[in-house]
Amino acid sequence: TKLQAYLSKQSDNFQNVNILRETSAFLRMIDDFCNPDTVDIIQTVILFLQQVAIGSRDNQVALFLNFRNCFL
């Protein structure tokens, strides 16, 4: 959808921020500190990334490439 694409590229903004990349990087960072106090925020981030990726091939590929680097 247009909103999903906009989250990756805000062409009408002065400064483009890839929210998808930044959010997935945040998830990778906070995952190292997973404990009962952070479970709710981790779940929220995962749900956000899921909603952004559903139906958007570009966002799915971006997430895959971002997380692939975690396992190499």
mmCIF file of N, CA and C in Angstrom:
data_model
loop_
_atom_site.group_PDB
_atom_site.id
_atom_site.type_symbol
_atom_site.label_atom_id
_atom_site.label_comp_id
_atom_site.label_asym_id
_atom_site.label_seq_id
_atom_site.Cartn_x
_atom_site.Cartn_y
_atom_site.Cartn_z
ATOM 1 N N THR A 1 0.832 -1.186 0.000
ATOM 2 C CA THR A 1 0.000 0.000 0.000
ATOM 3 C C THR A 1 0.875 1.248 0.000
ATOM 4 N N LYS A 2 0.244 2.370 -0.159
ATOM 5 C CA LYS A 2 0.999 3.629 -0.189
ATOM 6 C C LYS A 2 1.654 3.921 1.156
ATOM 7 N N LEU A 3 0.944 3.613 2.246
ATOM 8 C CA LEU A 3 1.526 3.866 3.567
ATOM 9 C C LEU A 3 2.759 2.997 3.795
ATOM 10 N N GLN A 4 2.693 1.742 3.393
ATOM 11 C CA GLN A 4 3.841 0.857 3.560
ATOM 12 C C GLN A 4 5.046 1.382 2.784
ATOM 13 N N ALA A 5 4.829 1.829 1.580
ATOM 14 C CA ALA A 5 5.928 2.373 0.776
ATOM 15 C C ALA A 5 6.442 3.669 1.387
ATOM 16 N N TYR A 6 5.541 4.466 1.913
ATOM 17 C CA TYR A 6 5.927 5.748 2.504
ATOM 18 C C TYR A 6 6.820 5.559 3.729
ATOM 19 N N LEU A 7 6.603 4.477 4.482
ATOM 20 C CA LEU A 7 7.421 4.221 5.664
ATOM 21 C C LEU A 7 8.878 3.958 5.308
ATOM 22 N N SER A 8 9.118 3.494 4.107
ATOM 23 C CA SER A 8 10.491 3.260 3.663
ATOM 24 C C SER A 8 11.106 4.496 3.032
ATOM 25 N N LYS A 9 10.299 5.245 2.289
ATOM 26 C CA LYS A 9 10.817 6.407 1.550
ATOM 27 C C LYS A 9 9.806 7.537 1.635
ATOM 28 N N GLN A 10 10.189 8.608 2.268
ATOM 29 C CA GLN A 10 9.318 9.776 2.342
ATOM 30 C C GLN A 10 9.847 10.819 1.369
ATOM 31 N N SER A 11 9.484 10.684 0.124
ATOM 32 C CA SER A 11 10.031 11.548 -0.921
ATOM 33 C C SER A 11 9.614 13.011 -0.757
ATOM 34 N N ASP A 12 8.553 13.266 -0.012
ATOM 35 C CA ASP A 12 8.104 14.642 0.163
ATOM 36 C C ASP A 12 8.695 15.309 1.405
ATOM 37 N N ASN A 13 9.540 14.595 2.134
ATOM 38 C CA ASN A 13 10.180 15.158 3.321
ATOM 39 C C ASN A 13 11.540 15.739 2.986
ATOM 40 N N PHE A 14 11.954 16.689 3.779
ATOM 41 C CA PHE A 14 13.282 17.294 3.609
ATOM 42 C C PHE A 14 14.370 16.247 3.827
ATOM 43 N N GLN A 15 14.196 15.425 4.858
ATOM 44 C CA GLN A 15 15.167 14.367 5.142
ATOM 45 C C GLN A 15 14.442 13.025 5.123
ATOM 46 N N ASN A 16 14.914 12.121 4.302
ATOM 47 C CA ASN A 16 14.323 10.805 4.162
ATOM 48 C C ASN A 16 14.822 9.901 5.285
ATOM 49 N N VAL A 17 13.882 9.274 6.021
ATOM 50 C CA VAL A 17 14.230 8.336 7.086
ATOM 51 C C VAL A 17 13.572 7.011 6.754
ATOM 52 N N ASN A 18 14.366 5.964 6.663
ATOM 53 C CA ASN A 18 13.818 4.642 6.392
ATOM 54 C C ASN A 18 13.351 4.056 7.721
ATOM 55 N N ILE A 19 12.073 4.264 8.031
ATOM 56 C CA ILE A 19 11.517 3.831 9.305
ATOM 57 C C ILE A 19 11.599 2.316 9.430
ATOM 58 N N LEU A 20 11.417 1.618 8.349
ATOM 59 C CA LEU A 20 11.501 0.161 8.354
ATOM 60 C C LEU A 20 12.892 -0.290 8.783
ATOM 61 N N ARG A 21 13.921 0.286 8.188
ATOM 62 C CA ARG A 21 15.301 -0.082 8.527
ATOM 63 C C ARG A 21 15.629 0.292 9.968
ATOM 64 N N GLU A 22 15.230 1.481 10.378
ATOM 65 C CA GLU A 22 15.528 1.939 11.738
ATOM 66 C C GLU A 22 14.806 1.093 12.793
ATOM 67 N N THR A 23 13.572 0.719 12.510
ATOM 68 C CA THR A 23 12.810 -0.090 13.465
ATOM 69 C C THR A 23 13.376 -1.493 13.566
ATOM 70 N N SER A 24 13.758 -2.073 12.449
ATOM 71 C CA SER A 24 14.341 -3.418 12.510
ATOM 72 C C SER A 24 15.713 -3.381 13.179
ATOM 73 N N ALA A 25 16.474 -2.318 12.987
ATOM 74 C CA ALA A 25 17.759 -2.175 13.685
ATOM 75 C C ALA A 25 17.529 -2.041 15.187
ATOM 76 N N PHE A 26 16.490 -1.305 15.571
ATOM 77 C CA PHE A 26 16.146 -1.165 16.984
ATOM 78 C C PHE A 26 15.794 -2.523 17.573
ATOM 79 N N LEU A 27 15.045 -3.321 16.834
ATOM 80 C CA LEU A 27 14.676 -4.657 17.315
ATOM 81 C C LEU A 27 15.915 -5.517 17.508
ATOM 82 N N ARG A 28 16.833 -5.449 16.573
ATOM 83 C CA ARG A 28 18.080 -6.226 16.720
ATOM 84 C C ARG A 28 18.843 -5.786 17.954
ATOM 85 N N MET A 29 18.860 -4.493 18.239
ATOM 86 C CA MET A 29 19.594 -3.979 19.384
ATOM 87 C C MET A 29 18.915 -4.391 20.694
ATOM 88 N N ILE A 30 17.615 -4.187 20.787
ATOM 89 C CA ILE A 30 16.913 -4.458 22.038
ATOM 90 C C ILE A 30 16.797 -5.949 22.313
ATOM 91 N N ASP A 31 16.891 -6.770 21.280
ATOM 92 C CA ASP A 31 16.823 -8.215 21.450
ATOM 93 C C ASP A 31 17.929 -8.709 22.381
ATOM 94 N N ASP A 32 19.062 -8.038 22.380
ATOM 95 C CA ASP A 32 20.162 -8.421 23.269
ATOM 96 C C ASP A 32 19.825 -8.184 24.733
ATOM 97 N N PHE A 33 18.821 -7.356 24.990
ATOM 98 C CA PHE A 33 18.449 -7.015 26.355
ATOM 99 C C PHE A 33 17.062 -7.541 26.712
ATOM 100 N N CYS A 34 16.693 -8.642 26.090
ATOM 101 C CA CYS A 34 15.358 -9.208 26.299
ATOM 102 C C CYS A 34 15.217 -9.693 27.741
ATOM 103 N N ASN A 35 14.206 -9.167 28.402
ATOM 104 C CA ASN A 35 13.871 -9.583 29.755
ATOM 105 C C ASN A 35 12.395 -9.273 29.967
ATOM 106 N N PRO A 36 11.834 -9.637 31.108
ATOM 107 C CA PRO A 36 10.399 -9.397 31.318
ATOM 108 C C PRO A 36 9.979 -7.930 31.157
ATOM 109 N N ASP A 37 10.897 -7.005 31.395
ATOM 110 C CA ASP A 37 10.552 -5.586 31.274
ATOM 111 C C ASP A 37 10.490 -5.115 29.823
ATOM 112 N N THR A 38 11.135 -5.817 28.913
ATOM 113 C CA THR A 38 11.182 -5.374 27.514
ATOM 114 C C THR A 38 10.296 -6.194 26.585
ATOM 115 N N VAL A 39 9.643 -7.220 27.102
ATOM 116 C CA VAL A 39 8.836 -8.105 26.254
ATOM 117 C C VAL A 39 7.735 -7.333 25.535
ATOM 118 N N ASP A 40 7.055 -6.429 26.229
ATOM 119 C CA ASP A 40 5.952 -5.687 25.596
ATOM 120 C C ASP A 40 6.435 -4.840 24.424
ATOM 121 N N ILE A 41 7.542 -4.152 24.589
ATOM 122 C CA ILE A 41 8.035 -3.310 23.490
ATOM 123 C C ILE A 41 8.537 -4.169 22.329
ATOM 124 N N ILE A 42 9.145 -5.295 22.629
ATOM 125 C CA ILE A 42 9.602 -6.193 21.562
ATOM 126 C C ILE A 42 8.400 -6.715 20.774
ATOM 127 N N GLN A 43 7.340 -7.094 21.471
ATOM 128 C CA GLN A 43 6.132 -7.564 20.790
ATOM 129 C C GLN A 43 5.539 -6.460 19.908
ATOM 130 N N THR A 44 5.528 -5.244 20.410
ATOM 131 C CA THR A 44 4.985 -4.122 19.643
ATOM 132 C C THR A 44 5.802 -3.866 18.386
ATOM 133 N N VAL A 45 7.110 -3.924 18.498
ATOM 134 C CA VAL A 45 7.983 -3.714 17.339
ATOM 135 C C VAL A 45 7.785 -4.822 16.313
ATOM 136 N N ILE A 46 7.685 -6.050 16.775
ATOM 137 C CA ILE A 46 7.471 -7.179 15.855
ATOM 138 C C ILE A 46 6.125 -7.029 15.140
ATOM 139 N N LEU A 47 5.090 -6.646 15.856
ATOM 140 C CA LEU A 47 3.777 -6.449 15.218
ATOM 141 C C LEU A 47 3.824 -5.321 14.194
ATOM 142 N N PHE A 48 4.536 -4.243 14.512
ATOM 143 C CA PHE A 48 4.676 -3.139 13.563
ATOM 144 C C PHE A 48 5.370 -3.618 12.289
ATOM 145 N N LEU A 49 6.488 -4.335 12.455
ATOM 146 C CA LEU A 49 7.222 -4.824 11.281
ATOM 147 C C LEU A 49 6.372 -5.794 10.466
ATOM 148 N N GLN A 50 5.581 -6.610 11.139
ATOM 149 C CA GLN A 50 4.694 -7.540 10.438
ATOM 150 C C GLN A 50 3.678 -6.762 9.600
ATOM 151 N N GLN A 51 3.069 -5.744 10.174
ATOM 152 C CA GLN A 51 2.068 -4.964 9.450
ATOM 153 C C GLN A 51 2.680 -4.212 8.271
ATOM 154 N N VAL A 52 3.894 -3.747 8.435
ATOM 155 C CA VAL A 52 4.565 -3.028 7.355
ATOM 156 C C VAL A 52 4.913 -3.981 6.205
ATOM 157 N N ALA A 53 5.215 -5.236 6.540
ATOM 158 C CA ALA A 53 5.661 -6.185 5.525
ATOM 159 C C ALA A 53 4.521 -6.883 4.791
ATOM 160 N N ILE A 54 3.373 -7.000 5.418
ATOM 161 C CA ILE A 54 2.256 -7.719 4.789
ATOM 162 C C ILE A 54 1.860 -7.027 3.487
ATOM 163 N N GLY A 55 1.935 -7.764 2.406
ATOM 164 C CA GLY A 55 1.506 -7.257 1.107
ATOM 165 C C GLY A 55 2.496 -6.337 0.411
ATOM 166 N N SER A 56 3.649 -6.123 0.998
ATOM 167 C CA SER A 56 4.642 -5.243 0.372
ATOM 168 C C SER A 56 5.928 -6.025 0.122
ATOM 169 N N ARG A 57 6.118 -6.435 -1.103
ATOM 170 C CA ARG A 57 7.304 -7.216 -1.467
ATOM 171 C C ARG A 57 8.586 -6.444 -1.167
ATOM 172 N N ASP A 58 8.604 -5.149 -1.460
ATOM 173 C CA ASP A 58 9.799 -4.345 -1.198
ATOM 174 C C ASP A 58 10.151 -4.341 0.286
ATOM 175 N N ASN A 59 9.152 -4.183 1.156
ATOM 176 C CA ASN A 59 9.412 -4.176 2.585
ATOM 177 C C ASN A 59 9.821 -5.555 3.089
ATOM 178 N N GLN A 60 9.261 -6.600 2.526
ATOM 179 C CA GLN A 60 9.652 -7.949 2.911
ATOM 180 C C GLN A 60 11.118 -8.195 2.576
ATOM 181 N N VAL A 61 11.523 -7.792 1.391
ATOM 182 C CA VAL A 61 12.925 -7.958 0.980
ATOM 183 C C VAL A 61 13.840 -7.131 1.877
ATOM 184 N N ALA A 62 13.442 -5.903 2.180
ATOM 185 C CA ALA A 62 14.261 -5.042 3.038
ATOM 186 C C ALA A 62 14.439 -5.656 4.423
ATOM 187 N N LEU A 63 13.369 -6.195 4.978
ATOM 188 C CA LEU A 63 13.478 -6.849 6.289
ATOM 189 C C LEU A 63 14.368 -8.078 6.220
ATOM 190 N N PHE A 64 14.187 -8.880 5.191
ATOM 191 C CA PHE A 64 15.016 -10.073 5.033
ATOM 192 C C PHE A 64 16.491 -9.694 4.965
ATOM 193 N N LEU A 65 16.817 -8.703 4.149
ATOM 194 C CA LEU A 65 18.207 -8.314 4.008
ATOM 195 C C LEU A 65 18.766 -7.735 5.304
ATOM 196 N N ASN A 66 17.959 -7.001 6.026
ATOM 197 C CA ASN A 66 18.421 -6.420 7.278
ATOM 198 C C ASN A 66 18.692 -7.503 8.322
ATOM 199 N N PHE A 67 17.791 -8.476 8.445
ATOM 200 C CA PHE A 67 17.973 -9.521 9.444
ATOM 201 C C PHE A 67 18.939 -10.607 8.981
ATOM 202 N N ARG A 68 19.111 -10.765 7.690
ATOM 203 C CA ARG A 68 20.072 -11.760 7.186
ATOM 204 C C ARG A 68 21.463 -11.460 7.709
ATOM 205 N N ASN A 69 21.792 -10.186 7.797
ATOM 206 C CA ASN A 69 23.114 -9.791 8.277
ATOM 207 C C ASN A 69 23.353 -10.209 9.726
ATOM 208 N N CYS A 70 22.285 -10.432 10.477
ATOM 209 C CA CYS A 70 22.426 -10.858 11.882
ATOM 210 C C CYS A 70 22.963 -12.278 11.982
ATOM 211 N N PHE A 71 22.714 -13.071 10.967
ATOM 212 C CA PHE A 71 23.024 -14.483 11.045
ATOM 213 C C PHE A 71 24.219 -14.903 10.209
ATOM 214 N N LEU A 72 24.872 -13.950 9.580
ATOM 215 C CA LEU A 72 26.039 -14.269 8.761
ATOM 216 C C LEU A 72 27.309 -14.220 9.578
#
